PDB file of C-alpha atoms in Angstrom:
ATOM      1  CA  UNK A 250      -0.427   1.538 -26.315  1.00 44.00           C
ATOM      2  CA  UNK A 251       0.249  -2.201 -25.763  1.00 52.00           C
ATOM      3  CA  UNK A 252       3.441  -2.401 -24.807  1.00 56.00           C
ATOM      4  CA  UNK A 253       2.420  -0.231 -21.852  1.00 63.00           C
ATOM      5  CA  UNK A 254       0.764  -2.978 -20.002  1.00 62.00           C
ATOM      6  CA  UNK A 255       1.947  -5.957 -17.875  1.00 62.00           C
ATOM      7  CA  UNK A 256       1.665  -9.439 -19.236  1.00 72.00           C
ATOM      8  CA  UNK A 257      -0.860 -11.810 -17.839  1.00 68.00           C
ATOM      9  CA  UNK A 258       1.620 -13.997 -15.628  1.00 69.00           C
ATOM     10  CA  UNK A 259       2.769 -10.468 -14.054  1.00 79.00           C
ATOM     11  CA  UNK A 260      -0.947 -10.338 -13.249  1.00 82.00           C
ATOM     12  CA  UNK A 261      -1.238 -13.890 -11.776  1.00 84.00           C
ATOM     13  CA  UNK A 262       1.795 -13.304  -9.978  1.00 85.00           C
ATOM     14  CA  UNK A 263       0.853 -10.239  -8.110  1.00 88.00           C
ATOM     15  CA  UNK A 264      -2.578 -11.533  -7.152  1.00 89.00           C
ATOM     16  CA  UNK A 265      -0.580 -14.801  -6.028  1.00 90.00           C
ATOM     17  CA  UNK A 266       1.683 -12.608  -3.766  1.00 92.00           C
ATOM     18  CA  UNK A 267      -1.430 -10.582  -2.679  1.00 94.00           C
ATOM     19  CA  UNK A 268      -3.329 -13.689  -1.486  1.00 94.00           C
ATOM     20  CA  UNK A 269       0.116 -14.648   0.317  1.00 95.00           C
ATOM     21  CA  UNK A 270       0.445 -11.335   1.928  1.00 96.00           C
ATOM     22  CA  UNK A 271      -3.522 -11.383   3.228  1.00 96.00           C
ATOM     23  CA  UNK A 272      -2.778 -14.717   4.912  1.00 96.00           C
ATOM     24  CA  UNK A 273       0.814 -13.376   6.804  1.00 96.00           C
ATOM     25  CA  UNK A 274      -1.407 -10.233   7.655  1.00 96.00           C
ATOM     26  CA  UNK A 275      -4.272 -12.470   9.372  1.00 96.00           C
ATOM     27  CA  UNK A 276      -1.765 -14.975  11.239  1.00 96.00           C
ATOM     28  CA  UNK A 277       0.257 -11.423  11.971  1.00 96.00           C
ATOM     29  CA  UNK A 278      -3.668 -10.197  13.239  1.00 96.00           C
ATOM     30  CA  UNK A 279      -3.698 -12.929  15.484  1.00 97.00           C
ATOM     31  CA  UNK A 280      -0.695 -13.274  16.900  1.00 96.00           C
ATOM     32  CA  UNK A 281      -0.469  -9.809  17.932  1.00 96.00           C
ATOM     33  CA  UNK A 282      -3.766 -10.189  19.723  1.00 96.00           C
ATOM     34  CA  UNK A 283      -2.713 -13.096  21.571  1.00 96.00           C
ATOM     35  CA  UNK A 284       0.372 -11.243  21.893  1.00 96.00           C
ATOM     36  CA  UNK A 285      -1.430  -8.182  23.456  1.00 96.00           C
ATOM     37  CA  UNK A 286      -3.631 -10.263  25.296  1.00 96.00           C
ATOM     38  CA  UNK A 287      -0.487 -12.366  27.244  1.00 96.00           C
ATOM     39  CA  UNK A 288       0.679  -9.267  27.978  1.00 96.00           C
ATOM     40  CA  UNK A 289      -2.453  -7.918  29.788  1.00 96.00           C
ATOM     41  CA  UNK A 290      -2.899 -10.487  31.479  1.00 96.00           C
ATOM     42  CA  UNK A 291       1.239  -9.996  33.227  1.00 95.00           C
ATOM     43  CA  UNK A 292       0.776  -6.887  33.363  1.00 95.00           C
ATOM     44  CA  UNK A 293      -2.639  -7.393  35.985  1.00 95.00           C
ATOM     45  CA  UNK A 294      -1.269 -10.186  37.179  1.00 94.00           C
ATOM     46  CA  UNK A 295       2.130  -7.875  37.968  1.00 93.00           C
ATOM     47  CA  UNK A 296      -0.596  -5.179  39.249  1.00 93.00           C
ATOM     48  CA  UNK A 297      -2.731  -7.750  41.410  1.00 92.00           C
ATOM     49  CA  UNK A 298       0.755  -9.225  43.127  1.00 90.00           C
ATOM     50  CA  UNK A 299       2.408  -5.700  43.913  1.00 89.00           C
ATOM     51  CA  UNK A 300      -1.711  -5.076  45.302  1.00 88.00           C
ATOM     52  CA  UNK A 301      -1.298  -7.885  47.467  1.00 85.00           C
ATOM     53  CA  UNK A 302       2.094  -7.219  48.743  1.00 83.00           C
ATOM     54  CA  UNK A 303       1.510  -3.643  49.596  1.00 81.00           C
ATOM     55  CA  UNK A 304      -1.597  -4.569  51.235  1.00 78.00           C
ATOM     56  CA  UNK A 305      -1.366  -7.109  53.632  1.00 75.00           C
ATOM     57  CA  UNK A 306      -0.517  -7.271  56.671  1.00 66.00           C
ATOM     58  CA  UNK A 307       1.721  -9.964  58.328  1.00 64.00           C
ATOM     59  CA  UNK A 308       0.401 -11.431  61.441  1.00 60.00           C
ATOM     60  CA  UNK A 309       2.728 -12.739  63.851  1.00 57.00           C
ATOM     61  CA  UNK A 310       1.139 -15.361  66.623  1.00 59.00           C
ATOM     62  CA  UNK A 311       1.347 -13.147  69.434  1.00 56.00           C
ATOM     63  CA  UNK A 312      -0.938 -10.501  68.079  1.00 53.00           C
ATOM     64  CA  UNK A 313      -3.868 -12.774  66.931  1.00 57.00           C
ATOM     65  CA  UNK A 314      -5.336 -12.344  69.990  1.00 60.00           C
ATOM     66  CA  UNK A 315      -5.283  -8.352  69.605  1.00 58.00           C
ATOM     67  CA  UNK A 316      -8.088  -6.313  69.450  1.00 60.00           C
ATOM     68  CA  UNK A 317     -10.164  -5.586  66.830  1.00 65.00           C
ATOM     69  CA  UNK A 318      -9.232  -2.230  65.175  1.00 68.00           C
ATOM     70  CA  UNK A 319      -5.272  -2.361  66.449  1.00 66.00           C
ATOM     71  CA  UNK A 320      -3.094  -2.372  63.540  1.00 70.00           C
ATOM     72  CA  UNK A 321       0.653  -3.398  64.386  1.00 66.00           C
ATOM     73  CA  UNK A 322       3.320  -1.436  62.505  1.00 68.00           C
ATOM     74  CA  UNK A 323       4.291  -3.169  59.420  1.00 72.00           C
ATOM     75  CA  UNK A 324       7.769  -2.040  57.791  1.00 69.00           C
ATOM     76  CA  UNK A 325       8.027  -2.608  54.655  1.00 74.00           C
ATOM     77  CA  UNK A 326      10.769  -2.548  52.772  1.00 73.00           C
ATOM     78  CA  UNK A 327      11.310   0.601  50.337  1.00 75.00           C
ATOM     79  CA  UNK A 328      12.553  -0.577  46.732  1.00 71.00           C
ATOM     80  CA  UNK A 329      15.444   0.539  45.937  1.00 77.00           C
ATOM     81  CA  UNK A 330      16.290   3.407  43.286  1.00 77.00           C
ATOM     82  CA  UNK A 331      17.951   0.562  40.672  1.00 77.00           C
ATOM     83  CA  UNK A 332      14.593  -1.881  41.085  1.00 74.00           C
ATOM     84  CA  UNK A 333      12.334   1.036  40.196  1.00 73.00           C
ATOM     85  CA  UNK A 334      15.082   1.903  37.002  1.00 78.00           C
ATOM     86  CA  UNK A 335      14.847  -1.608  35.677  1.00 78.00           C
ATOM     87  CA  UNK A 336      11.072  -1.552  35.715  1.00 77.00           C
ATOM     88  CA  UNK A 337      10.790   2.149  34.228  1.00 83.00           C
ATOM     89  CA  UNK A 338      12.905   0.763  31.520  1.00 85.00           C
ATOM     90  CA  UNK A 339      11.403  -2.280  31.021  1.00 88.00           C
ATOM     91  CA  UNK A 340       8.425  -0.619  30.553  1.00 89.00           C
ATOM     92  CA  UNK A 341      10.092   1.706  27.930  1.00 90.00           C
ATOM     93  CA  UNK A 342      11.206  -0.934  26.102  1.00 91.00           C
ATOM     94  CA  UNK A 343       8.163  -2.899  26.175  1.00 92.00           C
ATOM     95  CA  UNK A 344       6.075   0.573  24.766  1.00 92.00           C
ATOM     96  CA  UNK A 345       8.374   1.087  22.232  1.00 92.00           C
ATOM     97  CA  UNK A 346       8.244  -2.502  20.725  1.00 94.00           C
ATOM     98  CA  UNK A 347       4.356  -1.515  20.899  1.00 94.00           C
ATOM     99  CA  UNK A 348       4.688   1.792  18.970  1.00 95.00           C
ATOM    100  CA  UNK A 349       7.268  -0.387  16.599  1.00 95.00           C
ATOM    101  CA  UNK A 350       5.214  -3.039  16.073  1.00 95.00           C
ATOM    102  CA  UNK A 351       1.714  -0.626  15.309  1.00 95.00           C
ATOM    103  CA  UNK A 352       3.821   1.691  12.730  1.00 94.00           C
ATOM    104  CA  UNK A 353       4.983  -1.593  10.826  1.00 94.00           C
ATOM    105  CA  UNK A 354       1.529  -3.173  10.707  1.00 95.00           C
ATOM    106  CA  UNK A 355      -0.008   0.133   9.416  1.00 95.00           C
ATOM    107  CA  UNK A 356       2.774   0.214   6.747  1.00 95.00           C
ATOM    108  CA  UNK A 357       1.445  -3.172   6.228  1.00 94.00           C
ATOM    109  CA  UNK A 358      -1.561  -2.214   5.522  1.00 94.00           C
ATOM    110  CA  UNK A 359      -1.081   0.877   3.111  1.00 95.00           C
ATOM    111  CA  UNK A 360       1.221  -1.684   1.097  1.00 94.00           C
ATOM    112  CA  UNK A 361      -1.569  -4.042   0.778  1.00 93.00           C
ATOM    113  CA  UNK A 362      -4.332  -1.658   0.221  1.00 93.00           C
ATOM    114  CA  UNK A 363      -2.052  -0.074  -2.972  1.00 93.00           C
ATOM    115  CA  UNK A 364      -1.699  -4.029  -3.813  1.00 93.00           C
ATOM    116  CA  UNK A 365      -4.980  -4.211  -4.355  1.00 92.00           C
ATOM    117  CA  UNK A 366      -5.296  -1.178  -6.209  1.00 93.00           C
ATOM    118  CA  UNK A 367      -2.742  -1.972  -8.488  1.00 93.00           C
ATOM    119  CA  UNK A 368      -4.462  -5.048  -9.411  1.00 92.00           C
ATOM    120  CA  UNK A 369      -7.754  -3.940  -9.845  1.00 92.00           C
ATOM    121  CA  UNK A 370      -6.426  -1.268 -11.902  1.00 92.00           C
ATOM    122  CA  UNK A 371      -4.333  -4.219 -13.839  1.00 93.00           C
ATOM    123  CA  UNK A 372      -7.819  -6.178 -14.205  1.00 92.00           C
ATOM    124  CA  UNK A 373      -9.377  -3.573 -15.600  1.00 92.00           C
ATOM    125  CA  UNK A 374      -6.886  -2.678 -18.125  1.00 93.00           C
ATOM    126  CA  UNK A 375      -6.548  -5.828 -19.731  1.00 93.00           C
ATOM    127  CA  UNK A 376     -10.471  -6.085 -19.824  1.00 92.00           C
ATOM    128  CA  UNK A 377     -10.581  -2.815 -21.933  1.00 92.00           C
ATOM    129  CA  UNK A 378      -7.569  -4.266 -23.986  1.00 93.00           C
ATOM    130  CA  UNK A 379      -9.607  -7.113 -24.655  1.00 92.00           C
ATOM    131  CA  UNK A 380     -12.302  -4.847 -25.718  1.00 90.00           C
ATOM    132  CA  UNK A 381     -10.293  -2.365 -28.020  1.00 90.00           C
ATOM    133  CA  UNK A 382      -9.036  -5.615 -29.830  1.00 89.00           C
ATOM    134  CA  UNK A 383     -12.185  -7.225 -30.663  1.00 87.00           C
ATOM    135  CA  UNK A 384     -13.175  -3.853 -31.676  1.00 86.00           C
ATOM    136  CA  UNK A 385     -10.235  -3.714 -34.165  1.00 85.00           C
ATOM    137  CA  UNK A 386     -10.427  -7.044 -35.792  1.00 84.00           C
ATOM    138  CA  UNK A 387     -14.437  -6.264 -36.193  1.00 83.00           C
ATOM    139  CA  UNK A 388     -13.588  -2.614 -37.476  1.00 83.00           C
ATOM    140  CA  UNK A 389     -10.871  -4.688 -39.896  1.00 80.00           C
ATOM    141  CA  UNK A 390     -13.504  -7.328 -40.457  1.00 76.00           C
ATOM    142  CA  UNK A 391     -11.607 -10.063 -39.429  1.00 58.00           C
ATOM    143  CA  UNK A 392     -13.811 -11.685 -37.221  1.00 52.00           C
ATOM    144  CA  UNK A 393     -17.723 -11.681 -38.199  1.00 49.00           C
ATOM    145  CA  UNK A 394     -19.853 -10.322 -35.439  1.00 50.00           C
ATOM    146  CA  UNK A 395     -23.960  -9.920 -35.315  1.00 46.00           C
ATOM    147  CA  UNK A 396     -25.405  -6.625 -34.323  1.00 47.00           C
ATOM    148  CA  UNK A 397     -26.492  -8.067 -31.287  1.00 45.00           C
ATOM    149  CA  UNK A 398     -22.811  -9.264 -30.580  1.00 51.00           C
ATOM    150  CA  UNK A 399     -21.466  -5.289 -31.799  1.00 51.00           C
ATOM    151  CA  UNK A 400     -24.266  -3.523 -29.568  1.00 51.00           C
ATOM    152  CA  UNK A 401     -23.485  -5.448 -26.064  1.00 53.00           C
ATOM    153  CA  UNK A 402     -20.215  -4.747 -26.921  1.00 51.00           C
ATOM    154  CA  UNK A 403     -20.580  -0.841 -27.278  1.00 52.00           C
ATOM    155  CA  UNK A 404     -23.171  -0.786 -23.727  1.00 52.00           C
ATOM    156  CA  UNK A 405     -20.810  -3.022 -22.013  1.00 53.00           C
ATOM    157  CA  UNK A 406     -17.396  -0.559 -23.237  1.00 50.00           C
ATOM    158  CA  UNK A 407     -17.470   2.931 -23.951  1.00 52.00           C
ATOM    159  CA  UNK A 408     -14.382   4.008 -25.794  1.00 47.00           C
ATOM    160  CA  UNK A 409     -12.908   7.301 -25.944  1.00 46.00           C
ATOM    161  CA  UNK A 410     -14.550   9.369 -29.049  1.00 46.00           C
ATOM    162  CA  UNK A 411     -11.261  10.248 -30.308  1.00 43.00           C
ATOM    163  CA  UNK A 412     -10.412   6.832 -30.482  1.00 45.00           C
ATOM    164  CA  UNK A 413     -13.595   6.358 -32.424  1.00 45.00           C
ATOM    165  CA  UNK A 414     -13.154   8.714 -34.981  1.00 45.00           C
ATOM    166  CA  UNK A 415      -9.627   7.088 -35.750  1.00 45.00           C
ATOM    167  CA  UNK A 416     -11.400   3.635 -36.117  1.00 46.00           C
ATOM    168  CA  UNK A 417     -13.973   5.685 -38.618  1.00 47.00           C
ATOM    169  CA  UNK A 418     -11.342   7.410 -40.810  1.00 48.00           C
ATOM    170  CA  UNK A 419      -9.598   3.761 -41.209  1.00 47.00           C
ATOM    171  CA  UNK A 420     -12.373   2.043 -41.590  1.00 49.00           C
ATOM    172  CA  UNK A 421     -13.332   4.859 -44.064  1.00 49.00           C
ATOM    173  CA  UNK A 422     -10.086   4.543 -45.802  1.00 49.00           C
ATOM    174  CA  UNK A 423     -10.600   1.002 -46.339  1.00 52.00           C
ATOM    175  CA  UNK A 424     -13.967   1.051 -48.179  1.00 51.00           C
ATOM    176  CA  UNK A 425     -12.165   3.123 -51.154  1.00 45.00           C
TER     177      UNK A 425
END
């Protein structure tokens, strides 16, 4: 029943990593904000300059004196089939280092939430070990307890009756 369970500096360990791992997750947090946020912000500015470029018009001397409403032809130049490749797949890469990136944090996060499960499960183990041994040594009559003592410990702990009834038959046993 005993052997079963971790020792205490297993326990201490694991809450040590834990605390480790919620402090990479935060700095992770916010560096992948920033992250996201620097990349908004090329992206619009990327948006704002092609905008611009599209949109204007250049004005050569000789027309400022035009009239209002006459628009000169403007060529622009057509990009070319490998500039538009090169910024499809930069794109690609740059959503798939996204996607990447969102599947390992989630990961992340299942790992740590079954962290903390584990050691609240852990915690809560070696409380009711603590219990079942005090109960022993009192049912053995090593250790001299009140009834007030022996009643907060049955509200605060409720054993398995099967349990119970083995403590009974031994502590039966010893009486004869």
């Amino acid at each position: 029943m005993f052997s079963s369970m971790p020792e205490i500096h297993v326990c201490s360990r694991l809450t040590d990593e834990n605390n480790q791992l919620i402090r990479k997750l935060k700095k992770l947090k916010k560096r992948n904000n920033t992250l996201e946020e620097e990349l908004r912000e090329i992206n619009e500015k990327l948006k704002f300059e092609n905008f611009v470029k599209e949109n204007t018009l250049k004005v050569h001397t000789c027309t400022q004196t035009d009239v209002p409403g006459y628009k000169p032809l403007v060529v622009r130049p057509k990009p070319t089939n490998q500039q538009l490749n090169k910024k499809d797949d930069q794109q690609k890469q740059i959503d798939s280092l996204l996607k990447m990136h969102k599947s390992l944090m989630k990961k992340y996060q299942r790992e740590l939430k079954n962290n903390s499960k584990h050691l609240e499960t852990i915690a809560a183990l070696n409380h009711q070990e603590k219990h079942v041994i005090s109960f022993a040594k009192y049912m053995r009559g090593d250790e001299v307890c009140s009834n007030l003592e022996f009643n907060n410990w049955k509200t605060s702990f409720q054993m398995p009756t099967k349990e119970l009834t083995c403590f009974r038959t031994v502590r039966k046993h010893q009486q004869v």
